Amino acid sequence: MAVEPKTTTEVPESTSSKTGTGLDENLAGALAYLLGPLTGILFFVLESENEFVKFHSAQSIAFGVGLFFVYVAMTFVQFALIFVPRVGGLFSLMFSFAYLVVGFVAFLGWLFLMYKAYSGDAYHMPVFGNVADRIA
């Protein structure tokens, strides 16, 4: 029994659908996180129909704005620690380490969200995902 070779070379279609920007939805969702709220707002405005991209854009906005408020609060706490007598400077210096920890965790979260969007998963972060659902 002979097996006939295939003579046509068809390229299978992508499983992800195109968006209003002309990109695949998984790529557009990942790019929405690239520059934080800036690209989040850009893709949120440009994408009018694709719910996947709108959700990731809204979550990018919420994540970026939330991190901004976390850093502002940390700055106020560190500033207040300076005025504690005798040990305030030491506490303020130790609190500076918290900036590094929060920044590193935020960077890992950013990478994780880009990966999840690119893999086609609409991952909801605990707080920011709920905000993104309301926005999108």
Short mmCIF file of N, CA and C in Angstrom, two decimals:
data_model
loop_
_atom_site.label_atom_id
_atom_site.label_comp_id
_atom_site.label_asym_id
_atom_site.label_seq_id
_atom_site.Cartn_x
_atom_site.Cartn_y
_atom_site.Cartn_z
N MET A 1 0.84 -1.17 0.00
CA MET A 1 0.00 0.00 0.00
C MET A 1 0.89 1.24 0.00
N ALA A 2 0.80 2.05 -1.01
CA ALA A 2 1.66 3.23 -1.15
C ALA A 2 0.94 4.46 -0.61
N VAL A 3 1.71 5.31 0.00
CA VAL A 3 1.19 6.57 0.53
C VAL A 3 1.53 7.66 -0.46
N GLU A 4 0.51 8.42 -0.86
CA GLU A 4 0.73 9.48 -1.82
C GLU A 4 1.28 10.72 -1.12
N PRO A 5 2.33 11.31 -1.67
CA PRO A 5 2.86 12.54 -1.06
C PRO A 5 1.92 13.71 -1.32
N LYS A 6 1.91 14.63 -0.38
CA LYS A 6 1.08 15.83 -0.53
C LYS A 6 1.79 16.79 -1.46
N THR A 7 1.04 17.36 -2.38
CA THR A 7 1.64 18.27 -3.36
C THR A 7 1.41 19.73 -3.01
N THR A 8 0.47 20.02 -2.13
CA THR A 8 0.22 21.41 -1.76
C THR A 8 0.87 21.72 -0.44
N THR A 9 1.32 22.93 -0.30
CA THR A 9 1.92 23.37 0.96
C THR A 9 1.06 24.50 1.51
N GLU A 10 0.06 24.13 2.28
CA GLU A 10 -0.83 25.13 2.88
C GLU A 10 -0.31 25.50 4.25
N VAL A 11 -0.33 26.76 4.53
CA VAL A 11 0.05 27.27 5.84
C VAL A 11 -1.21 27.34 6.68
N PRO A 12 -1.21 26.68 7.85
CA PRO A 12 -2.42 26.73 8.68
C PRO A 12 -2.66 28.15 9.20
N GLU A 13 -3.93 28.47 9.33
CA GLU A 13 -4.29 29.80 9.83
C GLU A 13 -3.96 29.90 11.31
N SER A 14 -3.68 31.11 11.72
CA SER A 14 -3.40 31.37 13.13
C SER A 14 -4.67 31.16 13.94
N THR A 15 -4.51 30.64 15.14
CA THR A 15 -5.68 30.41 15.99
C THR A 15 -6.19 31.70 16.61
N SER A 16 -5.35 32.73 16.64
CA SER A 16 -5.80 33.98 17.22
C SER A 16 -6.37 34.87 16.12
N SER A 17 -7.35 35.67 16.49
CA SER A 17 -8.01 36.52 15.52
C SER A 17 -7.29 37.85 15.41
N LYS A 18 -7.54 38.53 14.31
CA LYS A 18 -6.96 39.85 14.08
C LYS A 18 -7.74 40.89 14.88
N THR A 19 -7.07 41.98 15.15
CA THR A 19 -7.69 43.06 15.91
C THR A 19 -7.88 44.26 14.99
N GLY A 20 -8.41 45.32 15.55
CA GLY A 20 -8.58 46.55 14.79
C GLY A 20 -7.26 47.18 14.39
N THR A 21 -6.19 46.84 15.08
CA THR A 21 -4.86 47.36 14.73
C THR A 21 -4.18 46.53 13.66
N GLY A 22 -4.77 45.39 13.29
CA GLY A 22 -4.18 44.52 12.29
C GLY A 22 -3.24 43.47 12.87
N LEU A 23 -3.02 43.51 14.17
CA LEU A 23 -2.15 42.54 14.83
C LEU A 23 -2.98 41.36 15.33
N ASP A 24 -2.32 40.24 15.58
CA ASP A 24 -2.99 39.13 16.24
C ASP A 24 -3.35 39.59 17.65
N GLU A 25 -4.45 39.06 18.17
CA GLU A 25 -4.91 39.53 19.48
C GLU A 25 -3.92 39.21 20.60
N ASN A 26 -3.23 38.09 20.52
CA ASN A 26 -2.26 37.78 21.57
C ASN A 26 -1.07 38.73 21.54
N LEU A 27 -0.62 39.13 20.35
CA LEU A 27 0.48 40.09 20.24
C LEU A 27 0.04 41.47 20.70
N ALA A 28 -1.15 41.89 20.30
CA ALA A 28 -1.67 43.20 20.73
C ALA A 28 -1.87 43.23 22.23
N GLY A 29 -2.35 42.12 22.81
CA GLY A 29 -2.52 42.06 24.27
C GLY A 29 -1.20 42.18 25.00
N ALA A 30 -0.16 41.52 24.48
CA ALA A 30 1.16 41.60 25.11
C ALA A 30 1.76 42.99 24.95
N LEU A 31 1.60 43.58 23.77
CA LEU A 31 2.15 44.92 23.53
C LEU A 31 1.46 45.98 24.37
N ALA A 32 0.25 45.72 24.81
CA ALA A 32 -0.45 46.68 25.66
C ALA A 32 0.29 46.88 26.98
N TYR A 33 1.09 45.91 27.39
CA TYR A 33 1.86 46.04 28.64
C TYR A 33 3.24 46.65 28.42
N LEU A 34 3.69 46.78 27.19
CA LEU A 34 5.07 47.13 26.90
C LEU A 34 5.55 48.39 27.61
N LEU A 35 4.84 49.47 27.50
CA LEU A 35 5.22 50.73 28.15
C LEU A 35 4.22 51.14 29.23
N GLY A 36 3.61 50.15 29.84
CA GLY A 36 2.69 50.41 30.95
C GLY A 36 1.43 51.11 30.50
N PRO A 37 1.03 52.12 31.25
CA PRO A 37 -0.23 52.81 30.93
C PRO A 37 -0.23 53.50 29.56
N LEU A 38 0.94 53.88 29.06
CA LEU A 38 0.99 54.56 27.76
C LEU A 38 0.50 53.64 26.64
N THR A 39 1.05 52.45 26.54
CA THR A 39 0.60 51.53 25.51
C THR A 39 -0.77 50.95 25.87
N GLY A 40 -1.07 50.87 27.15
CA GLY A 40 -2.39 50.42 27.55
C GLY A 40 -3.47 51.36 27.03
N ILE A 41 -3.26 52.64 27.21
CA ILE A 41 -4.21 53.64 26.72
C ILE A 41 -4.27 53.62 25.19
N LEU A 42 -3.12 53.49 24.55
CA LEU A 42 -3.07 53.47 23.09
C LEU A 42 -3.89 52.31 22.52
N PHE A 43 -3.67 51.10 23.04
CA PHE A 43 -4.42 49.96 22.53
C PHE A 43 -5.88 50.00 22.96
N PHE A 44 -6.17 50.58 24.12
CA PHE A 44 -7.56 50.69 24.56
C PHE A 44 -8.34 51.61 23.63
N VAL A 45 -7.71 52.68 23.19
CA VAL A 45 -8.37 53.62 22.29
C VAL A 45 -8.47 53.05 20.87
N LEU A 46 -7.40 52.40 20.40
CA LEU A 46 -7.39 51.89 19.03
C LEU A 46 -8.27 50.66 18.84
N GLU A 47 -8.42 49.85 19.87
CA GLU A 47 -9.18 48.61 19.74
C GLU A 47 -10.61 48.83 20.21
N SER A 48 -11.54 48.69 19.28
CA SER A 48 -12.93 48.96 19.63
C SER A 48 -13.76 47.69 19.80
N GLU A 49 -13.33 46.56 19.24
CA GLU A 49 -14.17 45.38 19.25
C GLU A 49 -13.61 44.20 20.03
N ASN A 50 -12.32 44.00 20.02
CA ASN A 50 -11.73 42.80 20.60
C ASN A 50 -11.67 42.91 22.13
N GLU A 51 -12.45 42.10 22.81
CA GLU A 51 -12.53 42.16 24.27
C GLU A 51 -11.23 41.71 24.95
N PHE A 52 -10.52 40.77 24.33
CA PHE A 52 -9.26 40.29 24.88
C PHE A 52 -8.24 41.42 24.97
N VAL A 53 -8.10 42.17 23.90
CA VAL A 53 -7.13 43.28 23.87
C VAL A 53 -7.60 44.41 24.79
N LYS A 54 -8.89 44.69 24.78
CA LYS A 54 -9.41 45.75 25.67
C LYS A 54 -9.17 45.40 27.13
N PHE A 55 -9.36 44.12 27.51
CA PHE A 55 -9.11 43.72 28.89
C PHE A 55 -7.64 43.89 29.26
N HIS A 56 -6.73 43.41 28.41
CA HIS A 56 -5.32 43.53 28.74
C HIS A 56 -4.86 44.98 28.73
N SER A 57 -5.43 45.79 27.87
CA SER A 57 -5.12 47.23 27.88
C SER A 57 -5.57 47.86 29.18
N ALA A 58 -6.78 47.54 29.61
CA ALA A 58 -7.30 48.10 30.86
C ALA A 58 -6.49 47.61 32.06
N GLN A 59 -6.09 46.35 32.04
CA GLN A 59 -5.29 45.82 33.15
C GLN A 59 -3.90 46.46 33.16
N SER A 60 -3.35 46.76 31.99
CA SER A 60 -2.07 47.45 31.92
C SER A 60 -2.17 48.84 32.52
N ILE A 61 -3.26 49.53 32.22
CA ILE A 61 -3.48 50.87 32.79
C ILE A 61 -3.62 50.78 34.31
N ALA A 62 -4.43 49.85 34.78
CA ALA A 62 -4.65 49.70 36.22
C ALA A 62 -3.37 49.31 36.94
N PHE A 63 -2.59 48.41 36.35
CA PHE A 63 -1.34 47.96 36.95
C PHE A 63 -0.34 49.12 37.05
N GLY A 64 -0.20 49.89 35.98
CA GLY A 64 0.74 51.00 35.97
C GLY A 64 0.34 52.12 36.94
N VAL A 65 -0.93 52.47 36.94
CA VAL A 65 -1.41 53.52 37.84
C VAL A 65 -1.32 53.05 39.29
N GLY A 66 -1.64 51.78 39.53
CA GLY A 66 -1.52 51.23 40.88
C GLY A 66 -0.09 51.27 41.39
N LEU A 67 0.86 50.91 40.54
CA LEU A 67 2.27 50.98 40.94
C LEU A 67 2.71 52.41 41.21
N PHE A 68 2.20 53.34 40.43
CA PHE A 68 2.52 54.75 40.68
C PHE A 68 2.08 55.16 42.08
N PHE A 69 0.86 54.79 42.46
CA PHE A 69 0.37 55.15 43.79
C PHE A 69 1.13 54.43 44.90
N VAL A 70 1.56 53.21 44.63
CA VAL A 70 2.37 52.50 45.63
C VAL A 70 3.69 53.24 45.86
N TYR A 71 4.34 53.68 44.79
CA TYR A 71 5.60 54.41 44.93
C TYR A 71 5.40 55.77 45.59
N VAL A 72 4.30 56.45 45.31
CA VAL A 72 4.02 57.73 45.97
C VAL A 72 3.83 57.50 47.47
N ALA A 73 3.07 56.48 47.85
CA ALA A 73 2.87 56.19 49.27
C ALA A 73 4.18 55.81 49.95
N MET A 74 5.01 55.04 49.27
CA MET A 74 6.30 54.66 49.84
C MET A 74 7.20 55.88 50.03
N THR A 75 7.13 56.83 49.12
CA THR A 75 7.92 58.06 49.24
C THR A 75 7.49 58.86 50.46
N PHE A 76 6.17 58.97 50.69
CA PHE A 76 5.68 59.69 51.85
C PHE A 76 6.11 59.00 53.15
N VAL A 77 6.04 57.69 53.18
CA VAL A 77 6.46 56.95 54.39
C VAL A 77 7.94 57.16 54.64
N GLN A 78 8.74 57.08 53.59
CA GLN A 78 10.17 57.26 53.77
C GLN A 78 10.48 58.69 54.22
N PHE A 79 9.78 59.65 53.68
CA PHE A 79 9.98 61.03 54.10
C PHE A 79 9.60 61.22 55.57
N ALA A 80 8.50 60.59 56.00
CA ALA A 80 8.07 60.70 57.39
C ALA A 80 9.06 60.02 58.33
N LEU A 81 9.69 58.96 57.89
CA LEU A 81 10.65 58.25 58.74
C LEU A 81 11.88 59.10 59.06
N ILE A 82 12.21 60.04 58.21
CA ILE A 82 13.38 60.89 58.45
C ILE A 82 13.20 61.69 59.74
N PHE A 83 11.97 62.03 60.09
CA PHE A 83 11.72 62.89 61.24
C PHE A 83 11.60 62.13 62.56
N VAL A 84 11.77 60.81 62.54
CA VAL A 84 11.78 60.04 63.78
C VAL A 84 13.12 60.30 64.46
N PRO A 85 13.11 60.73 65.73
CA PRO A 85 14.37 61.07 66.40
C PRO A 85 15.32 59.88 66.50
N ARG A 86 16.57 60.15 66.32
CA ARG A 86 17.71 59.25 66.47
C ARG A 86 17.79 58.12 65.45
N VAL A 87 16.74 57.38 65.23
CA VAL A 87 16.82 56.22 64.35
C VAL A 87 16.09 56.45 63.02
N GLY A 88 15.55 57.63 62.81
CA GLY A 88 14.78 57.90 61.60
C GLY A 88 15.60 57.75 60.34
N GLY A 89 16.81 58.25 60.36
CA GLY A 89 17.66 58.13 59.18
C GLY A 89 17.97 56.68 58.85
N LEU A 90 18.21 55.87 59.89
CA LEU A 90 18.49 54.46 59.68
C LEU A 90 17.26 53.74 59.13
N PHE A 91 16.09 54.02 59.71
CA PHE A 91 14.86 53.41 59.19
C PHE A 91 14.59 53.83 57.75
N SER A 92 14.84 55.11 57.46
CA SER A 92 14.64 55.59 56.10
C SER A 92 15.58 54.90 55.13
N LEU A 93 16.81 54.70 55.55
CA LEU A 93 17.78 54.00 54.71
C LEU A 93 17.37 52.54 54.51
N MET A 94 16.89 51.90 55.55
CA MET A 94 16.44 50.50 55.43
C MET A 94 15.18 50.42 54.55
N PHE A 95 14.34 51.43 54.62
CA PHE A 95 13.13 51.45 53.82
C PHE A 95 13.45 51.59 52.33
N SER A 96 14.62 52.15 52.03
CA SER A 96 15.04 52.26 50.64
C SER A 96 15.15 50.90 49.98
N PHE A 97 15.46 49.88 50.75
CA PHE A 97 15.53 48.53 50.23
C PHE A 97 14.16 48.07 49.72
N ALA A 98 13.11 48.58 50.33
CA ALA A 98 11.75 48.22 49.91
C ALA A 98 11.48 48.68 48.48
N TYR A 99 12.08 49.81 48.07
CA TYR A 99 11.94 50.25 46.69
C TYR A 99 12.47 49.20 45.71
N LEU A 100 13.61 48.63 46.05
CA LEU A 100 14.19 47.60 45.19
C LEU A 100 13.31 46.36 45.12
N VAL A 101 12.78 45.96 46.26
CA VAL A 101 11.93 44.77 46.30
C VAL A 101 10.65 44.99 45.51
N VAL A 102 10.00 46.12 45.72
CA VAL A 102 8.76 46.42 44.99
C VAL A 102 9.04 46.55 43.50
N GLY A 103 10.14 47.18 43.14
CA GLY A 103 10.50 47.31 41.73
C GLY A 103 10.76 45.96 41.08
N PHE A 104 11.46 45.07 41.78
CA PHE A 104 11.74 43.75 41.23
C PHE A 104 10.47 42.92 41.08
N VAL A 105 9.60 42.97 42.08
CA VAL A 105 8.34 42.24 42.01
C VAL A 105 7.46 42.81 40.89
N ALA A 106 7.46 44.12 40.74
CA ALA A 106 6.68 44.75 39.66
C ALA A 106 7.22 44.33 38.30
N PHE A 107 8.54 44.25 38.17
CA PHE A 107 9.15 43.82 36.91
C PHE A 107 8.77 42.39 36.58
N LEU A 108 8.82 41.51 37.58
CA LEU A 108 8.41 40.12 37.36
C LEU A 108 6.93 40.02 36.99
N GLY A 109 6.10 40.83 37.66
CA GLY A 109 4.67 40.86 37.34
C GLY A 109 4.43 41.34 35.92
N TRP A 110 5.17 42.35 35.51
CA TRP A 110 5.06 42.88 34.15
C TRP A 110 5.42 41.81 33.12
N LEU A 111 6.53 41.11 33.34
CA LEU A 111 6.93 40.03 32.43
C LEU A 111 5.88 38.92 32.39
N PHE A 112 5.36 38.56 33.57
CA PHE A 112 4.35 37.52 33.67
C PHE A 112 3.09 37.89 32.90
N LEU A 113 2.64 39.13 33.04
CA LEU A 113 1.43 39.59 32.35
C LEU A 113 1.64 39.61 30.84
N MET A 114 2.81 40.03 30.39
CA MET A 114 3.09 40.00 28.95
C MET A 114 3.09 38.57 28.43
N TYR A 115 3.68 37.66 29.19
CA TYR A 115 3.72 36.25 28.79
C TYR A 115 2.30 35.67 28.71
N LYS A 116 1.49 35.95 29.74
CA LYS A 116 0.13 35.42 29.76
C LYS A 116 -0.70 35.97 28.60
N ALA A 117 -0.55 37.25 28.30
CA ALA A 117 -1.29 37.83 27.18
C ALA A 117 -0.82 37.23 25.86
N TYR A 118 0.47 37.04 25.70
CA TYR A 118 0.99 36.49 24.45
C TYR A 118 0.58 35.03 24.27
N SER A 119 0.44 34.30 25.38
CA SER A 119 0.03 32.91 25.27
C SER A 119 -1.49 32.77 25.11
N GLY A 120 -2.21 33.88 25.08
CA GLY A 120 -3.65 33.86 24.82
C GLY A 120 -4.50 33.70 26.06
N ASP A 121 -3.92 33.87 27.23
CA ASP A 121 -4.64 33.71 28.49
C ASP A 121 -5.08 35.07 29.01
N ALA A 122 -6.35 35.20 29.35
CA ALA A 122 -6.86 36.45 29.94
C ALA A 122 -6.72 36.36 31.46
N TYR A 123 -5.48 36.38 31.93
CA TYR A 123 -5.19 36.25 33.36
C TYR A 123 -5.64 37.49 34.11
N HIS A 124 -6.41 37.29 35.18
CA HIS A 124 -6.89 38.38 36.02
C HIS A 124 -5.99 38.49 37.25
N MET A 125 -5.34 39.63 37.41
CA MET A 125 -4.60 39.88 38.65
C MET A 125 -5.63 40.10 39.76
N PRO A 126 -5.26 39.79 41.00
CA PRO A 126 -6.25 39.87 42.09
C PRO A 126 -6.98 41.21 42.20
N VAL A 127 -6.30 42.33 42.20
CA VAL A 127 -6.97 43.62 42.34
C VAL A 127 -7.14 44.29 40.98
N PHE A 128 -6.07 44.32 40.21
CA PHE A 128 -6.09 45.04 38.94
C PHE A 128 -7.00 44.38 37.91
N GLY A 129 -7.16 43.07 37.97
CA GLY A 129 -8.05 42.37 37.05
C GLY A 129 -9.49 42.79 37.23
N ASN A 130 -9.91 42.97 38.48
CA ASN A 130 -11.29 43.41 38.74
C ASN A 130 -11.52 44.83 38.23
N VAL A 131 -10.52 45.69 38.41
CA VAL A 131 -10.62 47.06 37.91
C VAL A 131 -10.68 47.03 36.39
N ALA A 132 -9.86 46.18 35.78
CA ALA A 132 -9.84 46.08 34.31
C ALA A 132 -11.17 45.58 33.77
N ASP A 133 -11.82 44.66 34.49
CA ASP A 133 -13.13 44.18 34.04
C ASP A 133 -14.14 45.31 34.01
N ARG A 134 -14.08 46.18 35.01
CA ARG A 134 -15.02 47.30 35.04
C ARG A 134 -14.73 48.32 33.94
N ILE A 135 -13.44 48.54 33.65
CA ILE A 135 -13.07 49.50 32.63
C ILE A 135 -13.42 48.98 31.24
N ALA A 136 -13.04 47.74 30.98
CA ALA A 136 -13.26 47.15 29.65
C ALA A 136 -14.70 46.75 29.51
#
